[in-house]
Amino acid sequence: MVKRAARVSRAARPWRIDRAPLPRPWIDVLNEIPSVFGLELATLVRQLWLAAEVDGTDVIRPKLFAPTTAVHVGERRTEALHEAPRGARAPLRVLMRLTGRRPPTRAELAAACETLADWAQEAGHTETAIQIAEAGAAISPGPRSSFIAARTNRYADETWRSEIFYARAIRVAYRLQDWDTYVRAHLGYARLESDRGRVRAAAGHFVSAARVALDQGHAWLAAQVYHDLISHYYELGETKRAFDAAIRALTIYPRHHERYPLAVHDFAVLLLLQRRYAEAWPLLKILIRAPLRPHDEVIAWGTYARAAGSLGHHEEYAEAEARVLRLTPHYPTFAAAAYLGLSIGAHALGDDELARHYVERGITIAERRRDRQALRELREIEKEIEEGVELVPAPPLRGEPADRLAELAGLLNEHVRAWRAETWTRKENQYGLATLGPV
């Protein structure tokens, strides 16, 4: 593998894989954040693209940005820093140094763009997140910045741009032998293809990711591959293989890994699909108390509503319903799946009118986001509602299967509690390449 990568490195043509798509209209940042802070962000995005186009070295030429009215620019930046949220101020200061006498390196600018893009995405400023992430990939066209741009676009359902950046991240990471980013980019690309209904293409990316993760001795990355194989096998209708992948992922993941709670969620969903509501309920109750990322919080509460309704817990369903309705307008990545959970829960509680309402909302979102798996499941529950199908719980497990599940559930509960208590310590040996975030 190393020898082949070395040959690719010598033979590759950087201009074919290092260029980003054309920039989006930078004024859209100001439209999304209509303030002095938004104006400064939009201006910096424009300046980053200019610097990326005119200078291919690691040194930014500050004379390109000599302001005609330095005093006015200084006043505007002071006000922008005052308006900026606390989490955005440090990276904003780094980008502002672009026009100074000692500008940051391209790597420093890309790191600042990554932090700002994560902040914007968490704050619900989708367009701003895309603009900043793509500017970071333009100013420093390495595998990491390309991966961040790809992931940000995928979260915003910008499919074709996400595909370009994922492909670039994979090729550059292979050329530079950056195996961590290589695996994550393959996983992200696989999820993108899976969302588009291209199951065979997704399988190829999963296989590539798993092979390299195991070859390089990264158990936590291999765990991510098995984690993503859960939904892949489920979409193919292979429930047993999905269970096997879930258990392998949960046993390999470091318990402080950022995706561990989501793996627990997916395991609980597999239990719900077999109508083992009582077995899934304890996992979901502790999961919703963990400090999840907003996108993950949406799906967790949607699934909690599904389980609560299936068990006849009206108050818990109402709490989950309120959380989902509050979060989905700002974090649409898993909105269709969350509405699926609300509709199943409402149907189980006997409120078919409400269930139909959430099915319609979920179908609208799934069609807009081209989420085929969620759309298929929503159509199925819509048919069950019309036919009056009752969601009868499966008989409780007994004997050895019950003992194994109880042992696993106890271990997962312990790990999620520890994740909640210690997750913000962010030690490198616990997280691996945690700063890249989820794929």
XYZ file of N, CA, C and O in Angstrom, residues 283-396:
456
model
N -32.005 1.985 27.401
C -30.908 2.594 26.650
C -31.267 4.003 26.208
O -30.462 4.937 26.294
N -32.479 4.178 25.727
C -32.897 5.496 25.225
C -33.046 6.502 26.359
O -32.755 7.690 26.173
N -33.499 6.055 27.522
C -33.680 6.979 28.639
C -32.361 7.599 29.074
O -32.296 8.795 29.394
N -31.301 6.798 29.093
C -30.015 7.365 29.493
C -29.366 8.126 28.341
O -28.634 9.093 28.541
N -29.677 7.722 27.100
C -29.069 8.361 25.943
C -29.482 9.818 25.816
O -28.660 10.689 25.509
N -30.745 10.112 26.049
C -31.220 11.484 25.858
C -30.657 12.447 26.902
O -30.759 13.668 26.726
N -30.081 11.917 27.974
C -29.477 12.795 28.990
C -28.020 13.105 28.686
O -27.405 13.925 29.372
N -27.451 12.462 27.672
C -26.063 12.724 27.300
C -25.979 14.028 26.498
O -26.936 14.427 25.834
N -24.836 14.735 26.554
C -24.680 16.014 25.828
C -24.426 15.777 24.347
O -23.298 15.874 23.856
N -25.470 15.457 23.603
C -25.343 15.117 22.196
C -25.175 16.355 21.326
O -25.600 17.458 21.688
N -24.577 16.165 20.145
C -24.575 17.214 19.131
C -26.016 17.449 18.692
O -26.838 16.522 18.702
N -26.368 18.685 18.298
C -27.772 18.980 17.966
C -28.377 18.053 16.923
O -29.525 17.630 17.054
N -27.605 17.713 15.861
C -28.150 16.809 14.845
C -28.473 15.445 15.447
O -29.506 14.843 15.129
N -27.598 14.956 16.330
C -27.826 13.664 16.967
C -28.955 13.749 17.989
O -29.691 12.783 18.200
N -29.092 14.900 18.619
C -30.164 15.082 19.594
C -31.533 14.966 18.931
O -32.477 14.422 19.502
N -31.639 15.467 17.695
C -32.909 15.382 16.963
C -33.340 13.933 16.804
O -34.473 13.560 17.123
N -32.443 13.085 16.310
C -32.809 11.693 16.056
C -33.001 10.931 17.359
O -33.863 10.045 17.452
N -32.231 11.265 18.394
C -32.374 10.570 19.674
C -33.752 10.818 20.278
O -34.421 9.884 20.751
N -34.191 12.077 20.263
C -35.510 12.380 20.821
C -36.635 11.823 19.949
O -37.694 11.420 20.464
N -36.435 11.786 18.626
C -37.442 11.176 17.764
C -37.612 9.698 18.066
O -38.746 9.179 18.123
N -36.510 9.004 18.269
C -36.576 7.581 18.594
C -37.141 7.365 19.999
O -37.866 6.399 20.254
N -36.813 8.276 20.908
C -37.375 8.203 22.264
C -38.898 8.333 22.207
O -39.621 7.611 22.916
N -39.394 9.225 21.350
C -40.843 9.372 21.191
C -41.463 8.088 20.650
O -42.554 7.686 21.058
N -40.765 7.455 19.736
C -41.254 6.190 19.167
C -41.399 5.122 20.246
O -42.426 4.437 20.324
N -40.375 4.996 21.079
C -40.422 3.989 22.138
C -41.460 4.353 23.202
O -42.194 3.484 23.698
N -41.525 5.632 23.553
C -42.473 6.064 24.588
C -43.910 5.792 24.161
O -44.726 5.277 24.945
N -44.225 6.126 22.911
C -45.568 5.848 22.421
C -45.871 4.367 22.382
O -46.976 3.932 22.731
N -44.902 3.562 21.967
C -45.107 2.120 21.875
C -45.338 1.486 23.239
O -45.992 0.442 23.346
N -44.798 2.113 24.295
C -44.984 1.606 25.650
C -46.147 2.278 26.378
O -46.409 1.974 27.545
N -46.821 3.212 25.689
C -47.970 3.885 26.292
C -47.621 4.969 27.279
O -48.447 5.337 28.121
N -46.422 5.552 27.176
C -45.992 6.607 28.094
C -46.333 7.973 27.487
O -45.575 8.522 26.697
N -47.476 8.526 27.848
C -47.962 9.763 27.233
C -47.080 10.961 27.584
O -46.779 11.785 26.710
N -46.689 11.099 28.831
C -45.909 12.270 29.239
C -44.532 12.279 28.581
O -44.052 13.318 28.116
N -43.886 11.113 28.543
C -42.568 11.040 27.914
C -42.663 11.324 26.420
O -41.779 11.964 25.847
N -43.747 10.865 25.788
C -43.933 11.157 24.367
C -44.081 12.657 24.143
O -43.486 13.225 23.210
N -44.875 13.317 24.984
C -45.090 14.757 24.829
C -43.783 15.532 24.996
O -43.524 16.503 24.275
N -42.946 15.109 25.939
C -41.658 15.769 26.134
C -40.780 15.618 24.894
O -40.176 16.591 24.420
N -40.719 14.410 24.349
C -39.909 14.168 23.156
C -40.454 14.931 21.962
O -39.692 15.486 21.161
N -41.757 14.971 21.840
C -42.392 15.706 20.733
C -41.997 17.174 20.758
O -41.643 17.766 19.726
N -42.031 17.783 21.938
C -41.675 19.194 22.057
C -40.213 19.428 21.675
O -39.889 20.419 20.995
N -39.326 18.528 22.073
C -37.905 18.678 21.740
C -37.688 18.590 20.226
O -36.945 19.381 19.645
N -38.317 17.619 19.592
C -38.144 17.443 18.148
C -38.666 18.652 17.392
O -38.007 19.161 16.469
N -39.831 19.147 17.758
C -40.411 20.289 17.057
C -39.562 21.543 17.229
O -39.526 22.404 16.340
N -38.887 21.649 18.359
C -38.038 22.817 18.579
C -36.730 22.728 17.790
O -36.220 23.743 17.294
N -36.186 21.523 17.625
C -34.860 21.367 17.033
C -34.874 21.220 15.514
O -33.960 21.692 14.836
N -35.867 20.543 14.962
C -35.821 20.202 13.539
C -35.753 21.401 12.592
O -35.108 21.289 11.542
N -36.370 22.559 12.888
C -36.228 23.671 11.940
C -34.780 24.140 11.775
O -34.425 24.682 10.732
N -33.952 23.915 12.772
C -32.571 24.395 12.729
C -31.577 23.292 12.343
O -30.496 23.593 11.837
N -31.931 22.046 12.595
C -31.007 20.934 12.341
C -31.751 19.852 11.546
O -32.272 18.895 12.113
N -31.814 20.004 10.227
C -32.677 19.138 9.408
C -32.073 17.804 8.990
O -32.734 17.025 8.321
N -30.813 17.513 9.358
C -30.154 16.316 8.850
C -30.963 15.053 9.112
O -31.152 14.225 8.221
N -31.452 14.865 10.342
C -32.218 13.675 10.699
C -33.682 14.006 10.966
O -34.379 13.248 11.660
N -34.171 15.123 10.418
C -35.536 15.552 10.705
C -36.568 14.546 10.215
O -37.545 14.253 10.910
N -36.374 13.989 9.014
C -37.349 13.034 8.476
C -37.444 11.804 9.375
O -38.545 11.314 9.666
N -36.303 11.294 9.833
C -36.309 10.133 10.718
C -36.936 10.464 12.070
O -37.604 9.616 12.682
N -36.740 11.697 12.543
C -37.349 12.103 13.810
C -38.872 12.151 13.697
O -39.596 11.710 14.604
N -39.372 12.672 12.578
C -40.827 12.700 12.371
C -41.381 11.288 12.202
O -42.538 11.017 12.562
N -40.576 10.385 11.663
C -40.983 8.985 11.609
C -41.214 8.463 13.023
O -42.214 7.793 13.295
N -40.279 8.769 13.936
C -40.449 8.351 15.320
C -41.692 8.939 15.963
O -42.427 8.255 16.674
N -41.946 10.237 15.698
C -43.150 10.874 16.248
C -44.414 10.223 15.708
O -45.388 10.020 16.449
N -44.426 9.896 14.428
C -45.630 9.304 13.832
C -45.886 7.899 14.382
O -47.037 7.554 14.693
N -44.830 7.093 14.525
C -45.022 5.738 15.075
C -45.496 5.818 16.522
O -46.390 5.071 16.946
N -44.902 6.734 17.292
C -45.327 6.891 18.679
C -46.765 7.332 18.798
O -47.520 6.811 19.632
N -47.187 8.291 17.961
C -48.570 8.763 17.997
C -49.532 7.651 17.584
O -50.616 7.487 18.172
N -49.145 6.882 16.571
C -49.997 5.761 16.131
C -50.155 4.726 17.241
O -51.258 4.214 17.478
N -49.063 4.437 17.934
C -49.130 3.466 19.030
C -50.021 3.967 20.161
O -50.677 3.163 20.840
N -50.062 5.281 20.359
C -50.904 5.861 21.413
C -52.358 6.017 20.978
O -53.192 6.483 21.759
N -52.658 5.676 19.727
C -54.039 5.729 19.242
C -54.437 7.036 18.595
O -55.607 7.205 18.218
N -53.516 7.981 18.434
C -53.831 9.268 17.811
C -53.399 9.218 16.336
O -52.354 9.736 15.950
N -54.233 8.597 15.502
C -53.862 8.416 14.105
C -53.866 9.727 13.321
O -53.135 9.869 12.337
N -54.683 10.681 13.739
C -54.685 11.975 13.055
C -53.331 12.675 13.219
O -52.753 13.203 12.259
N -52.810 12.668 14.436
C -51.497 13.252 14.683
C -50.412 12.445 13.961
O -49.466 13.019 13.408
N -50.559 11.136 13.953
C -49.584 10.289 13.265
C -49.537 10.625 11.777
O -48.452 10.720 11.184
N -50.687 10.810 11.146
C -50.720 11.178 9.723
C -50.064 12.529 9.488
O -49.370 12.740 8.487
N -50.297 13.449 10.419
C -49.697 14.787 10.292
C -48.173 14.700 10.278
O -47.513 15.318 9.428
N -47.606 13.908 11.179
C -46.145 13.795 11.234
C -45.597 12.982 10.057
O -44.476 13.236 9.600
N -46.377 12.028 9.579
C -45.953 11.309 8.379
C -45.846 12.269 7.203
O -44.873 12.242 6.437
N -46.833 13.138 7.044
C -46.813 14.102 5.933
C -45.626 15.050 6.047
O -44.955 15.342 5.044
N -45.369 15.523 7.250
C -44.210 16.411 7.434
C -42.910 15.677 7.148
O -41.999 16.223 6.513
N -42.820 14.443 7.616
C -41.612 13.670 7.364
C -41.410 13.385 5.892
O -40.281 13.476 5.376
N -42.488 13.050 5.177
C -42.382 12.773 3.745
C -41.931 14.016 2.988
O -41.086 13.935 2.082
N -42.448 15.165 3.360
C -42.042 16.413 2.705
C -40.545 16.648 2.857
O -39.844 16.980 1.886
N -40.040 16.459 4.062
C -38.604 16.661 4.309
C -37.780 15.594 3.596
O -36.749 15.889 2.982
N -38.220 14.340 3.666
C -37.465 13.249 3.034
C -37.385 13.434 1.521
O -36.338 13.177 0.904
N -38.469 13.893 0.921
C -38.451 14.136 -0.531
C -37.529 15.300 -0.877
O -36.791 15.245 -1.872
N -37.568 16.338 -0.064
C -36.707 17.489 -0.339
C -35.239 17.144 -0.171
O -34.391 17.603 -0.946
N -34.922 16.313 0.807
C -33.537 15.953 1.081
C -33.114 14.660 0.369
O -31.987 14.210 0.532
N -34.045 14.081 -0.381
C -33.778 12.837 -1.116
C -33.279 11.730 -0.177
O -32.357 10.988 -0.495
N -33.930 11.636 0.976
C -33.606 10.618 1.974
C -34.499 9.407 1.697
O -35.609 9.284 2.223
N -34.002 8.483 0.880
C -34.830 7.376 0.410
C -35.199 6.404 1.515
O -36.309 5.868 1.549
N -34.269 6.159 2.423
C -34.557 5.216 3.502
C -35.667 5.740 4.396
O -36.617 5.019 4.707
N -35.568 7.001 4.811
C -36.620 7.582 5.654
C -37.944 7.632 4.901
O -39.015 7.372 5.468
N -37.884 7.963 3.605
C -39.111 8.036 2.805
C -39.777 6.664 2.721
O -41.010 6.558 2.855
N -38.982 5.624 2.518
C -39.549 4.280 2.444
C -40.214 3.902 3.765
O -41.342 3.359 3.772
N -39.569 4.196 4.890
C -40.137 3.850 6.191
C -41.396 4.665 6.479
O -42.356 4.159 7.071
N -41.388 5.926 6.073
C -42.578 6.761 6.282
C -43.756 6.249 5.464
O -44.901 6.257 5.928
N -43.488 5.808 4.243
C -44.561 5.232 3.417
C -45.116 3.966 4.057
O -46.340 3.696 4.016
N -44.236 3.170 4.659
C -44.670 1.934 5.302
C -45.561 2.214 6.510
O -46.611 1.575 6.685
N -45.148 3.184 7.346
C -45.978 3.481 8.516
C -47.284 4.149 8.100
O -48.339 3.950 8.722
N -47.255 4.906 7.005
C -48.489 5.512 6.480
C -49.482 4.418 6.090
O -50.682 4.510 6.385
N -48.961 3.366 5.448
C -49.825 2.248 5.054
C -50.357 1.519 6.282
O -51.544 1.136 6.326
N -49.517 1.331 7.304
C -49.959 0.656 8.519
C -51.047 1.448 9.235
O -51.987 0.876 9.794
N -50.923 2.783 9.215
C -51.941 3.625 9.865
C -53.275 3.471 9.155
O -54.331 3.319 9.790
N -53.244 3.498 7.819
C -54.480 3.381 7.053
C -55.119 2.008 7.238
O -56.344 1.879 7.227
N -54.299 0.976 7.393
C -54.828 -0.379 7.552
C -55.141 -0.718 9.001
O -55.676 -1.805 9.283
N -54.832 0.195 9.926
C -55.128 -0.030 11.335
C -54.281 -1.106 11.987
O -54.736 -1.802 12.913
N -53.043 -1.247 11.543
C -52.156 -2.262 12.099
C -51.749 -1.872 13.515
O -51.326 -0.735 13.762
N -51.881 -2.790 14.450
C -51.484 -2.529 15.833
C -50.029 -2.930 16.057
O -49.573 -3.945 15.543
N -49.317 -2.111 16.830
C -47.905 -2.377 17.129
C -47.829 -3.209 18.405
O -47.695 -2.687 19.515
N -47.926 -4.503 18.251
C -47.930 -5.418 19.396
C -46.494 -5.706 19.816
O -45.675 -6.121 18.983
N -46.146 -5.474 21.083
C -44.768 -5.759 21.520
C -44.418 -7.228 21.362
O -45.265 -8.109 21.493
N -43.150 -7.490 21.088
C -42.674 -8.874 21.014
C -42.626 -9.466 22.422
O -42.485 -8.743 23.409
N -42.744 -10.790 22.529
C -42.644 -11.413 23.863
C -41.280 -11.133 24.482
O -40.279 -11.019 23.774
N -41.210 -10.981 25.783
C -39.917 -10.732 26.431
C -38.927 -11.857 26.143
O -39.301 -13.026 26.045
